[in-house]
Amino acid sequence: MDEEAGEARELARSLAPKDVHFYHMDLYDSEDRLQILPAENPGMRRDVVQAEVIHEPRRAEKGKTQRDHDEDADDLVHLFALDGDHELGGECVDENMPRIEVSEYPSYMLARGEAAAEQRDWRPGGDAAGAGGPGCGGWGSPGQCRDLREAYGCARGRASDEYACYVIPEEEDEAADAFCATCKTPLRASEEGFDQHQGHEVTPLDEALESAKDEIHRNMFRLEKQIIEMENFASHLEEVFIAVEENFGRQEQNFESHYNEVLETLAQKYEEKIQALGEKKREKLEALYGQLVSCGENLGACKELMETVEEMCHEEKVEFIKDAVAMADRLGKFLKTKTDMEISAQPDFEDQTLDFSDVEQLMGSINTVPAPSAPVINPQAPNSASGSSVRVCWSLYSDDTVESYGLSYRPVRDSSPGKGRAEFTMTVKETYCAVTNLMPNTQYEFWVTAQNRAGTSPASERAVYTTAPSPPIIKSKEIRSCEEAALICWASGNLNPVDSYTVELTQAEPPRASGVTESVVGVPTCEALVQLQPRQSYSICVRALNMGGPSARSEPATVYTTGSHFPLNEHTCHPWLTISQDGFTVVRSERTTGEREPLPSNTRFTRCVAVMGNLIPVQGRHYWEVEVDACLDYTVGVASEDVPKQEDLGANCLSWCMRHTFASSRHKYEFLHNKMAPDLRITVSPRKIGILLDYESSKLSFFNVDISQHLYTFSCQLHQFVHPCFSLEKPGCLKIHNGIPMPKHVTFY
């Protein structure tokens, strides 16, 4: 039986297509079973099965020859005895062969969509099954398919109805072009059932894709921020962990040192007491021993006298009398000798009081709180300072006991010559402190110590904090503007350099006059070209930034985008000209006797009595007007910034000008460029001349404003930006009008 099951198993494996994989049901339980098909597909019918077969339809490999397909087909024909019924091989199955609908065997094949949805042919040749209904394709009739399934079931030792075949659905030919946000499903506007989404939030697929990407990017940004915070927190935890470990190690060493000191003190006291007791013992024993020897000698002398007296008593009278006299003298002398009968050393022990005060002091010092460790001063946080204060923060090991902190600081640089850097110290209770009365945009060095009743900790590492800068000072008279932009200039207002500047724009007209309309950040220099809206007024402020944070806002400056506004460049002004206080009137006075010609200069006009304006370097159209006197000799026009200052205007290729001379009651007008002028006459002398500079069409036009008359137009190739120029050949004045709207008659040129 086992041999038959093995042969059946090998048969099923050999008959299965190369891209069909079988998974035995015992490998997966109800929870871990491989999910072959997406759960959200409504066309998938879920039958309770014991094993799943995955088939991924695809074309045969390009390298497989037609002969290989024919051999596979012959094997199938031979195994299933189909020689007389069907032809399997490189050709399609007989078109008259009946097709099997999926609905005829729901437990055998699960098709995509409806029961009659099309399936790709599984024939070995890889050819499509055609437009016919779905079925087993090149696998043959339903009976043959059933035989194959039963063969596989026998090979596994189970009934054939315990296995089913799942077919992975093909991708739709037509891509989705919409997305239902309510159902969260991609749609095709042309598919059936699109009406079911009426009333839902349906958006184009591209917009939904962009929205999803934006949401993912926002979440990724939040996640990245959270990761950074968690990394910082983990780093802080690691520092605290190391600090606690080191502190406990120091405490263990402290305890060991104290206990060793206590043991040494006790041993010393023991030796001292033992030595003192030994001395007293020896003294007493020696005294008692001497007294005992003396007592023994006296006792011997007494016994000897007694024996001598007893012997005398037995003698004759004459002998007795003789010895008695001598004995009497001897006894008298002996008895007169005083014998010490008192014990010199008493046997009682003295009360030996032990002084353990120093030991108690040592023992008490073990339980005393140790001096704290050195605090850790934090680096400066962004935007933690103002122009006169900084917020300094530090941390301490969590198991240290601290009563107060000593925060010390001093300026890193002191600009006062011969003056030492003064140090300041303040006592605080918290682990932060706002230090005030500081200089703006100045670096200060901070360090901190911790104190308790046991002492003061070592000083922390030194950290440099920087105060915020002083507010910049906008140069209102040097602001240049046109209808599309403005060039803002300012002075830093700080001795030390700053990191960058921020320009804040606020529309002065309602309804956007309440807050900042736009901010231009990261400006590295003391000027910025900002884009604006035409015919508006703006209030502009500037902030300076450094590590400490932004400065306060500068005093606001108002900018109008009506026409082109420019100041006169005093650095180009001829010494004989004077610019009025408002900056828009040029005056030439009568020359005084002995006034010398100015020396040649590359920046200031010396031959031509002229001055240049400072026009904003922006392409487009710029218009301004000059009020003149009919009897005045003057020259107006434009010139490049590097025009030769030792030549007359219009005498070179870098200037385009209109010149007027008045002599003998005759007016002469010339339009000069590179010493060339057209032959034309002006009948009506203008009192106000309009000048239009058009970069887009490379033209410079002159107008008689009073009568709206066009005078002349230069067609000039402007390879660089040009600036207005004004010249007076005789005493008089020119009044300049800029920042004005362009007249209608000018807009046609």
XYZ file of C-alpha atoms in Angstrom:
749
model
C 0.000 0.000 0.000
C 2.844 2.376 0.857
C 4.542 1.578 -2.452
C 1.336 2.399 -4.346
C 0.952 5.683 -2.453
C 4.547 6.559 -3.268
C 4.068 5.804 -6.952
C 0.899 7.903 -6.983
C 2.728 10.761 -5.286
C 5.535 10.685 -7.858
C 2.929 10.502 -10.616
C 1.156 13.608 -9.330
C 4.393 15.506 -9.019
C 5.467 14.604 -12.543
C 2.077 15.612 -13.968
C 1.887 18.956 -12.159
C 2.992 22.012 -14.122
C 6.308 23.506 -13.156
C 4.745 26.565 -11.579
C 2.151 24.742 -9.428
C 3.134 24.291 -5.761
C 1.354 22.037 -3.291
C 1.181 22.825 0.396
C 0.045 20.100 2.708
C -2.646 21.114 5.161
C -0.713 19.700 8.114
C 1.881 22.421 7.706
C -0.554 25.156 8.636
C -3.231 25.363 11.258
C -6.297 27.594 11.076
C -4.356 30.660 12.257
C -1.061 30.203 10.407
C -2.455 28.987 7.120
C -0.917 30.725 4.145
C -3.266 33.359 2.758
C -3.152 32.709 -0.939
C -5.804 35.170 -2.091
C -6.542 38.707 -0.849
C -9.354 38.696 1.661
C -11.008 41.832 0.293
C -11.764 40.357 -3.153
C -15.519 39.762 -3.210
C -15.213 37.360 -6.095
C -13.245 34.846 -4.095
C -15.354 32.072 -2.578
C -13.903 30.583 0.576
C -14.450 26.836 0.890
C -13.217 25.004 3.937
C -10.247 23.066 2.601
C -7.468 21.025 4.026
C -4.700 22.028 1.590
C -4.133 24.737 -0.979
C -2.575 24.630 -4.399
C -1.060 27.787 -5.768
C -0.876 28.234 -9.471
C 0.653 31.332 -10.965
C -0.237 31.456 -14.691
C 2.581 32.605 -16.835
C 4.047 31.850 -20.196
C 6.533 29.057 -20.731
C 10.183 29.955 -20.542
C 11.639 31.296 -23.772
C 14.375 28.708 -23.778
C 12.000 25.724 -23.872
C 11.821 24.231 -27.329
C 8.739 22.996 -29.107
C 10.045 19.439 -28.837
C 9.996 19.651 -25.040
C 6.333 20.646 -25.155
C 5.559 17.781 -27.500
C 7.280 15.307 -25.190
C 5.297 16.578 -22.208
C 2.087 16.275 -24.171
C 2.933 12.714 -25.238
C 3.542 11.758 -21.620
C 0.142 13.087 -20.612
C -1.555 11.270 -23.507
C 0.133 8.015 -22.586
C -0.589 8.286 -18.866
C -4.250 9.170 -19.315
C -4.857 6.908 -22.307
C -6.109 9.799 -24.393
C -4.613 8.606 -27.667
C -7.946 8.223 -29.365
C -9.796 11.049 -27.726
C -7.724 14.283 -27.771
C -4.446 15.552 -29.056
C -2.276 17.301 -26.517
C 0.953 18.950 -27.505
C 1.992 22.099 -29.226
C -1.529 22.424 -30.759
C -4.635 23.474 -28.872
C -7.071 20.967 -27.491
C -9.890 20.027 -29.800
C -12.162 23.061 -30.022
C -15.175 20.746 -29.783
C -14.073 19.504 -26.402
C -16.625 20.547 -23.791
C -15.563 23.370 -21.478
C -16.171 23.090 -17.781
C -17.625 26.128 -16.030
C -16.318 26.998 -12.587
C -19.820 26.751 -11.221
C -19.865 23.000 -12.013
C -17.172 22.290 -9.375
C -17.040 25.099 -6.850
C -14.896 23.103 -4.412
C -12.325 22.307 -7.052
C -11.434 25.652 -8.619
C -11.979 29.139 -7.243
C -12.005 31.696 -10.037
C -11.754 35.466 -9.883
C -14.841 37.709 -9.920
C -18.069 36.042 -11.026
C -18.366 32.329 -11.602
C -17.992 32.805 -15.342
C -14.879 35.033 -15.241
C -12.191 34.239 -17.769
C -9.085 32.266 -16.830
C -5.798 32.053 -18.653
C -5.148 28.694 -20.341
C -2.881 26.297 -18.503
C -1.831 24.299 -21.539
C 1.831 23.368 -21.746
C 2.336 25.390 -24.882
C 1.377 28.578 -23.065
C -1.205 29.592 -25.737
C -4.365 31.324 -24.745
C -7.545 29.311 -24.567
C -9.345 31.745 -26.749
C -12.538 33.586 -26.148
C -14.382 30.494 -25.046
C -15.728 30.022 -21.573
C -13.486 29.203 -18.674
C -12.467 25.690 -17.961
C -9.510 23.440 -17.404
C -7.875 24.536 -20.652
C -5.286 22.090 -21.893
C -5.836 19.732 -18.992
C -8.554 17.888 -20.850
C -12.080 16.922 -19.893
C -13.622 17.226 -16.460
C -13.182 13.541 -15.870
C -9.476 13.730 -16.609
C -9.076 16.716 -14.260
C -10.899 14.767 -11.596
C -8.614 11.782 -12.152
C -5.572 13.977 -11.650
C -7.018 15.376 -8.456
C -7.828 11.912 -7.125
C -4.313 10.744 -8.013
C -2.849 13.562 -5.926
C -5.272 12.716 -3.106
C -4.213 9.093 -3.113
C -0.589 10.117 -3.083
C -1.230 12.018 0.126
C -3.285 9.243 1.618
C -6.476 11.346 1.808
C -9.749 11.545 -0.024
C -9.638 13.667 -3.163
C -12.421 15.964 -1.983
C -10.143 17.163 0.851
C -8.038 19.170 -1.596
C -8.943 22.161 -3.701
C -7.221 24.320 -6.250
C -6.913 28.098 -5.820
C -6.177 30.234 -8.833
C -4.497 33.588 -8.254
C -6.516 36.151 -10.179
C -4.980 38.026 -13.039
C -4.436 41.759 -12.878
C -7.030 43.875 -14.557
C -6.150 45.049 -18.013
C -7.498 48.546 -17.409
C -5.865 50.539 -14.614
C -7.898 52.366 -11.992
C -8.234 56.125 -12.485
C -10.127 57.169 -9.330
C -10.106 56.489 -5.614
C -13.027 56.303 -3.191
C -11.852 57.743 0.114
C -15.008 56.502 1.847
C -14.523 52.866 0.821
C -10.734 53.236 0.501
C -10.874 51.429 -2.846
C -9.386 52.329 -6.267
C -12.009 52.599 -9.008
C -12.436 52.864 -12.741
C -14.919 55.436 -13.907
C -15.985 53.114 -16.725
C -16.560 49.973 -14.662
C -19.961 48.669 -13.660
C -21.016 49.504 -10.153
C -19.403 52.935 -10.186
C -22.807 54.371 -9.293
C -22.566 52.627 -5.930
C -20.029 55.259 -4.919
C -22.346 58.197 -5.487
C -22.257 60.453 -2.481
C -18.829 59.129 -1.502
C -15.664 61.166 -1.498
C -14.204 60.176 -4.872
C -11.022 61.867 -6.079
C -8.745 61.310 -9.067
C -6.205 58.602 -8.453
C -3.241 60.981 -8.904
C -4.608 63.384 -6.289
C -5.307 60.517 -3.897
C -1.781 59.218 -4.523
C -0.232 62.638 -3.815
C -2.384 63.011 -0.703
C -1.331 59.579 0.522
C 2.316 60.381 -0.175
C 2.018 63.666 1.708
C 0.423 61.899 4.646
C 3.157 59.263 4.597
C 5.828 61.959 4.441
C 4.250 63.771 7.383
C 4.085 60.569 9.358
C 7.660 59.750 8.402
C 8.707 63.199 9.575
C 6.899 62.650 12.885
C 8.407 59.188 13.135
C 11.877 60.549 12.412
C 11.364 63.235 15.034
C 10.190 60.605 17.515
C 13.202 58.440 16.659
C 15.519 61.370 17.324
C 13.776 62.055 20.628
C 13.974 58.399 21.607
C 17.652 58.262 20.620
C 18.343 61.359 22.704
C 16.380 59.868 25.590
C 18.252 56.564 25.248
C 21.546 58.443 25.192
C 20.499 60.296 28.330
C 19.481 57.023 29.987
C 22.828 55.538 29.066
C 24.609 58.515 30.620
C 22.509 58.196 33.778
C 23.164 54.432 33.867
C 26.912 54.957 33.613
C 26.762 57.763 36.170
C 24.829 55.623 38.670
C 27.242 52.743 38.177
C 30.259 54.991 38.689
C 28.708 56.695 41.720
C 27.870 53.401 43.420
C 31.394 52.230 42.667
C 32.726 55.332 44.366
C 30.409 54.730 47.345
C 31.622 51.141 47.640
C 35.194 52.367 47.654
C 34.222 54.987 50.240
C 32.606 52.384 52.507
C 35.577 50.060 52.152
C 37.998 52.869 52.956
C 35.979 53.944 56.014
C 35.635 50.400 57.361
C 39.323 49.730 56.855
C 40.064 52.930 58.749
C 37.734 51.849 61.579
C 39.378 48.420 61.757
C 42.828 49.988 61.822
C 41.745 52.320 64.644
C 40.271 49.440 66.654
C 43.407 47.344 66.167
C 45.560 50.251 67.297
C 43.422 50.763 70.403
C 43.582 47.017 71.137
C 47.370 47.022 70.972
C 47.569 50.099 73.185
C 45.260 48.611 75.836
C 47.002 45.211 75.829
C 50.365 46.892 76.241
C 49.112 49.042 79.156
C 47.613 46.024 80.911
C 50.879 44.109 80.540
C 52.864 46.938 82.141
C 50.550 47.140 85.128
C 50.611 43.356 85.549
C 54.386 43.255 85.586
C 54.597 46.095 88.136
C 52.187 44.407 90.554
C 53.772 41.008 90.241
C 57.244 42.392 90.810
C 56.112 44.301 93.932
C 54.372 41.218 95.362
C 57.342 39.009 94.558
C 59.763 41.360 96.377
C 57.495 41.521 99.393
C 57.173 37.741 99.389
C 61.001 37.305 99.360
C 61.447 39.782 102.254
C 58.767 38.014 104.255
C 60.509 34.656 103.690
C 63.848 36.003 104.874
C 62.315 37.392 108.084
C 60.507 34.136 108.703
C 63.787 32.204 108.396
C 65.555 34.498 110.841
C 62.759 34.022 113.405
C 62.934 30.224 113.115
C 66.704 30.277 113.542
C 66.448 32.345 116.755
C 63.789 30.028 118.132
C 65.970 27.008 117.574
C 68.950 28.758 119.190
C 66.920 29.723 122.289
C 65.625 26.152 122.631
C 69.166 24.809 122.540
C 70.247 27.319 125.277
C 67.553 26.105 127.590
C 69.161 22.650 127.734
C 72.632 23.939 128.647
C 74.240 24.163 132.124
C 73.572 27.144 134.239
C 76.932 28.745 133.761
C 76.794 28.237 129.980
C 73.182 29.333 129.827
C 73.971 32.597 131.659
C 76.757 33.379 129.279
C 74.706 32.690 126.114
C 71.530 34.262 127.488
C 73.156 37.687 127.791
C 74.307 37.588 124.169
C 70.988 36.128 122.995
C 69.067 38.819 124.829
C 70.948 41.515 122.953
C 70.369 39.679 119.666
C 66.638 39.215 120.280
C 66.278 42.822 121.284
C 67.843 43.991 118.060
C 65.733 41.583 115.942
C 62.505 42.537 117.577
C 63.264 46.166 117.138
C 63.397 45.553 113.321
C 59.942 46.487 111.798
C 58.445 43.928 109.504
C 56.032 45.172 106.656
C 52.925 43.084 107.005
C 50.765 44.940 104.446
C 50.339 43.775 100.821
C 51.915 46.278 98.516
C 49.681 45.413 95.423
C 45.975 44.675 95.775
C 44.566 41.893 93.661
C 41.528 43.952 92.654
C 41.304 44.917 88.905
C 41.020 48.579 87.964
C 38.070 49.744 85.837
C 39.611 50.044 82.332
C 37.383 52.624 80.524
C 37.782 52.419 76.710
C 37.448 55.660 74.691
C 35.712 54.864 71.393
C 34.765 58.446 70.493
C 37.063 58.541 67.466
C 35.704 55.183 66.324
C 32.168 56.456 66.682
C 33.118 59.498 64.670
C 34.486 57.291 61.926
C 31.387 55.115 62.005
C 29.205 58.190 61.775
C 31.108 59.472 58.774
C 30.168 56.326 56.861
C 26.492 57.243 56.979
C 27.126 60.906 56.057
C 25.928 62.048 52.579
C 28.973 62.328 50.291
C 29.824 65.454 48.354
C 28.054 65.553 44.975
C 29.675 64.736 41.678
C 30.393 67.368 39.059
C 27.221 68.491 37.246
C 26.847 68.132 33.483
C 26.130 71.455 31.810
C 23.948 71.216 28.714
C 24.878 72.797 25.386
C 22.861 75.824 24.397
C 19.434 75.043 23.011
C 18.229 76.958 19.941
C 16.178 80.086 20.621
C 17.099 80.020 24.319
C 18.456 83.564 24.492
C 17.449 87.162 24.003
C 19.611 90.171 23.392
C 20.358 90.552 27.107
C 19.773 87.120 28.659
C 20.344 83.393 28.210
C 18.769 80.346 29.786
C 21.422 77.922 31.068
C 20.488 74.337 31.950
C 22.445 71.484 33.495
C 21.826 68.044 34.977
C 23.116 66.017 37.932
C 23.447 62.360 38.727
C 20.112 61.199 40.058
C 21.434 59.758 43.337
C 23.402 62.835 44.442
C 22.019 65.031 47.211
C 22.379 68.724 46.396
C 21.388 71.745 48.440
C 22.347 74.466 45.934
C 24.288 75.179 42.764
C 26.910 77.777 41.992
C 26.664 79.084 38.414
C 29.710 81.027 37.217
C 30.209 82.803 33.893
C 32.382 85.296 32.103
C 32.553 86.747 28.589
C 34.645 84.793 26.141
C 36.018 87.989 24.630
C 36.360 91.379 26.216
C 36.841 94.237 23.772
C 38.027 96.610 26.490
C 41.844 96.849 26.269
C 43.817 96.202 29.415
C 40.805 94.866 31.241
C 40.666 91.354 32.643
C 37.712 89.143 32.042
C 35.460 89.523 35.042
C 33.853 86.397 36.502
C 30.388 86.336 38.015
C 28.873 83.686 40.290
C 25.284 83.238 41.394
C 23.641 80.674 43.695
C 20.491 78.890 42.511
C 18.356 76.006 43.723
C 17.129 74.614 40.399
C 18.992 72.979 37.541
C 18.411 75.978 35.283
C 18.909 79.707 35.487
C 18.035 82.733 33.355
C 21.097 84.973 33.402
C 20.262 88.612 32.623
C 22.051 91.922 32.071
C 24.246 90.514 29.306
C 25.574 92.127 26.149
C 23.823 91.270 22.849
C 25.452 88.924 20.324
C 28.205 88.056 22.815
C 29.620 84.675 23.781
C 29.769 83.773 27.469
C 31.505 80.853 29.157
C 29.453 79.047 31.826
C 30.316 76.374 34.397
C 28.471 75.078 37.447
C 29.221 73.378 40.788
C 26.934 71.547 43.257
C 27.020 71.941 47.055
C 25.714 70.054 50.091
C 26.807 69.855 53.745
C 29.577 67.428 52.834
C 31.254 69.860 50.476
C 31.361 71.228 46.938
C 31.571 69.158 43.787
C 34.204 69.662 41.114
C 33.294 72.179 38.429
C 31.497 70.987 35.328
C 32.871 71.232 31.837
C 32.637 74.733 30.423
C 29.973 75.540 27.843
C 29.732 78.581 25.606
C 26.368 80.330 25.328
C 25.602 83.203 22.959
C 23.096 85.991 23.468
C 20.744 86.910 20.650
C 21.819 89.767 18.354
C 20.675 93.345 18.460
C 17.953 94.247 15.949
C 19.280 95.411 12.569
C 18.784 98.972 11.326
C 17.024 99.263 7.960
C 18.464 101.918 5.636
C 15.149 103.374 4.560
C 16.708 105.919 2.191
C 18.514 103.182 0.274
C 15.468 100.980 -0.373
C 14.894 100.295 -4.071
C 11.681 98.853 -5.425
C 9.594 98.228 -8.518
C 6.181 96.716 -9.095
C 7.436 93.136 -8.685
C 10.219 93.342 -6.104
C 12.133 95.383 -3.561
C 15.795 95.460 -2.558
C 16.117 96.024 1.196
C 19.396 97.107 2.791
C 20.217 97.335 6.477
C 23.055 97.705 8.950
C 23.805 94.748 11.214
C 23.769 96.688 14.469
C 26.155 94.126 16.019
C 29.887 94.228 16.551
C 30.228 90.457 16.153
C 29.002 88.681 13.015
C 25.647 86.905 13.039
C 24.580 83.662 11.364
C 21.836 85.004 9.080
C 18.945 87.429 8.752
C 15.201 87.045 8.297
C 13.102 89.573 6.381
C 9.437 89.742 7.447
C 6.855 91.263 5.105
C 3.423 92.464 6.126
C 0.885 93.890 3.709
C -0.197 97.258 4.993
C -3.553 97.041 3.230
C -6.492 95.055 4.651
C -7.387 92.272 5.044
C -3.819 91.013 5.597
C -2.548 93.786 7.794
C -2.805 91.840 11.043
C 0.184 89.511 10.738
C 3.312 88.587 8.815
C 2.494 87.811 5.196
C 5.806 86.282 4.216
C 9.254 85.657 5.663
C 12.509 85.361 3.751
C 14.891 83.315 5.916
C 18.567 82.477 5.743
C 19.715 85.788 4.215
C 23.527 85.763 4.598
C 24.250 89.442 3.855
C 22.819 92.825 4.828
C 20.548 93.093 1.803
C 17.766 91.016 0.279
C 15.831 91.080 -2.962
C 12.246 90.016 -2.208
C 9.386 89.350 -4.605
C 6.236 91.430 -4.028
C 2.783 91.992 -5.499
C 2.192 95.031 -7.745
C 0.471 98.171 -6.464
C 0.675 97.233 -2.802
C 2.262 98.722 0.292
C 4.321 96.590 2.656
C 5.717 97.028 6.127
C 9.127 95.337 6.251
C 11.116 94.321 9.341
C 14.417 92.478 9.663
C 15.666 90.124 12.373
C 19.219 88.928 12.971
C 19.803 85.312 14.016
C 22.577 83.400 15.728
C 22.813 80.283 17.901
C 21.048 82.052 20.743
C 17.968 82.834 18.680
C 16.453 85.716 16.704
C 16.787 89.342 17.635
C 13.877 91.643 18.159
C 12.311 93.152 15.019
C 13.955 96.166 13.522
C 12.085 99.414 13.135
C 9.677 98.843 10.215
C 10.171 100.414 6.807
C 7.357 100.976 4.336
C 7.753 99.881 0.721
C 5.388 100.760 -2.115
C 5.236 98.684 -5.286
C 3.702 101.446 -7.372
C 6.204 102.195 -10.105
C 9.983 102.128 -9.642
C 11.505 103.796 -6.600
C 15.228 104.490 -6.423
C 17.561 106.811 -4.474
C 20.410 108.863 -5.889
C 23.864 107.409 -5.443
C 25.853 110.034 -3.549
C 29.106 108.158 -4.216
C 28.815 109.027 -7.942
C 27.828 112.663 -7.419
C 30.076 115.330 -8.935
C 31.449 117.694 -6.255
C 29.694 120.658 -7.869
C 26.264 119.035 -7.419
C 24.189 118.972 -4.260
C 21.442 116.463 -3.443
C 18.539 117.808 -1.420
C 17.536 116.353 1.909
C 14.610 114.442 0.441
C 17.031 112.841 -2.047
C 15.091 113.710 -5.220
C 16.365 117.157 -6.205
C 19.739 117.800 -7.822
C 21.096 121.358 -7.590
C 24.134 122.968 -9.251
C 25.158 126.297 -7.769
C 27.308 129.065 -9.216
C 30.996 128.281 -9.106
C 33.088 130.219 -6.675
C 36.308 131.880 -7.731
C 39.317 129.633 -7.485
C 37.301 126.381 -7.378
C 39.454 123.603 -8.758
C 38.509 120.823 -11.101
C 37.989 117.536 -9.209
C 40.609 114.835 -9.489
C 39.843 111.805 -11.700
C 37.960 109.010 -10.009
C 36.536 105.625 -10.969
C 33.399 106.022 -8.875
C 32.601 109.760 -8.953
C 31.896 111.837 -12.061
C 34.694 114.344 -12.587
C 34.290 115.657 -16.182
C 30.529 115.517 -16.582
C 28.687 117.286 -13.721
C 26.355 114.341 -13.132
C 24.971 111.896 -10.631
C 23.540 108.400 -11.055
C 20.494 106.848 -9.529
C 20.481 103.415 -7.905
C 17.831 101.412 -9.795
C 16.766 97.988 -8.527
C 18.479 95.193 -10.535
C 15.270 93.560 -11.756
C 14.200 92.869 -15.334
C 10.954 94.361 -16.535
C 9.759 97.921 -17.156
C 10.881 100.935 -15.114
C 9.471 104.433 -15.461
C 10.400 107.766 -13.896
C 10.035 111.457 -14.703
C 12.352 114.474 -14.540
C 11.064 118.014 -14.067
C 13.285 120.479 -15.994
C 13.526 124.185 -16.829
C 13.164 125.119 -20.486
C 16.246 127.355 -20.326
C 18.408 124.811 -18.564
C 21.249 122.806 -20.087
C 20.799 119.220 -18.893
C 21.304 115.591 -19.815
C 19.075 112.703 -18.691
C 19.114 109.013 -19.564
C 20.657 105.767 -18.383
C 24.197 104.436 -18.062
C 25.937 101.295 -16.905
C 27.469 101.269 -13.480
C 30.997 101.089 -14.905
C 30.509 103.932 -17.396
C 33.708 106.039 -17.654
C 33.394 108.876 -15.160
C 35.893 111.075 -17.061
C 33.686 111.265 -20.183
C 30.448 113.006 -21.042
C 27.221 111.046 -20.937
C 26.336 109.679 -24.381
C 29.951 109.799 -25.529
C 30.466 106.046 -25.096
C 28.727 102.753 -25.687
C 27.641 102.409 -22.037
C 25.251 105.370 -21.874
C 22.049 106.398 -23.675
C 20.982 110.008 -23.076
C 18.825 112.960 -24.082
C 20.724 116.269 -24.025
C 19.228 119.762 -24.107
C 21.202 122.948 -24.685
C 19.775 126.448 -24.796
C 21.652 129.185 -26.681
C 20.482 132.360 -28.437
C 16.823 131.583 -27.624
C 17.105 128.270 -29.429
C 16.503 124.841 -27.988
C 18.634 121.942 -29.171
C 17.743 118.349 -28.314
C 20.072 115.438 -28.977
C 19.659 111.725 -28.275
C 23.189 110.502 -27.807
C 24.777 107.066 -27.716
C 28.446 106.425 -28.454
C 28.772 110.044 -29.765
C 26.062 109.418 -32.319
C 22.721 111.236 -32.509
C 19.773 111.035 -34.945
C 18.662 114.104 -36.864
C 15.328 115.160 -35.389
C 13.660 118.269 -34.024
C 11.342 118.824 -31.075
C 8.904 121.673 -31.504
C 7.414 121.753 -28.012
C 9.975 122.023 -25.236
C 9.097 119.550 -22.492
C 8.859 120.739 -18.916
C 8.602 117.195 -17.602
C 10.347 114.329 -19.326
C 9.145 110.740 -18.894
C 11.702 107.944 -19.280
C 10.730 104.306 -19.860
C 13.360 101.574 -19.552
C 12.112 98.267 -20.942
C 14.504 95.339 -20.435
C 12.197 92.854 -22.133
C 12.216 94.676 -25.473
C 15.671 96.284 -24.948
C 14.318 99.794 -25.469
C 14.746 103.177 -23.815
C 11.998 105.721 -24.579
C 11.598 109.439 -23.813
C 8.253 111.271 -23.540
C 6.916 114.802 -23.146
C 4.671 114.124 -20.184
C 2.627 117.330 -20.410
C 1.332 116.612 -23.914
C 1.734 112.794 -23.814
C 4.134 112.957 -26.753
C 6.668 110.303 -27.651
C 10.052 111.904 -28.323
C 12.488 109.114 -29.161
C 13.258 105.441 -28.518
C 16.676 103.776 -28.374
C 16.887 100.135 -29.437
C 19.776 99.107 -27.264
C 21.363 95.796 -26.388
C 21.498 95.807 -22.580
C 24.035 93.208 -21.500
C 23.997 94.423 -17.933
C 21.806 96.435 -15.618
C 21.775 100.200 -16.131
C 20.918 103.102 -13.826
C 19.307 106.518 -14.315
C 21.728 109.430 -14.763
C 21.258 113.178 -14.512
C 23.610 115.984 -15.534
C 23.557 119.778 -15.291
C 25.891 121.740 -17.553
C 24.917 125.082 -16.052
C 23.602 126.185 -12.649
C 20.056 125.076 -12.002
C 18.149 122.099 -10.617
C 16.463 118.911 -11.697
C 13.587 117.398 -9.740
C 13.136 113.639 -10.032
C 9.783 111.891 -9.667
C 9.906 108.131 -9.132
C 7.678 105.578 -7.510
C 4.792 106.780 -9.693
C 2.387 104.727 -11.816
C 3.089 104.434 -15.517
C 0.858 106.720 -17.680
C -1.434 105.106 -20.219
C 0.307 106.633 -23.241
C 3.576 105.041 -22.100
C 2.190 101.516 -21.900
C 1.899 101.331 -25.713
C 5.679 101.543 -26.176
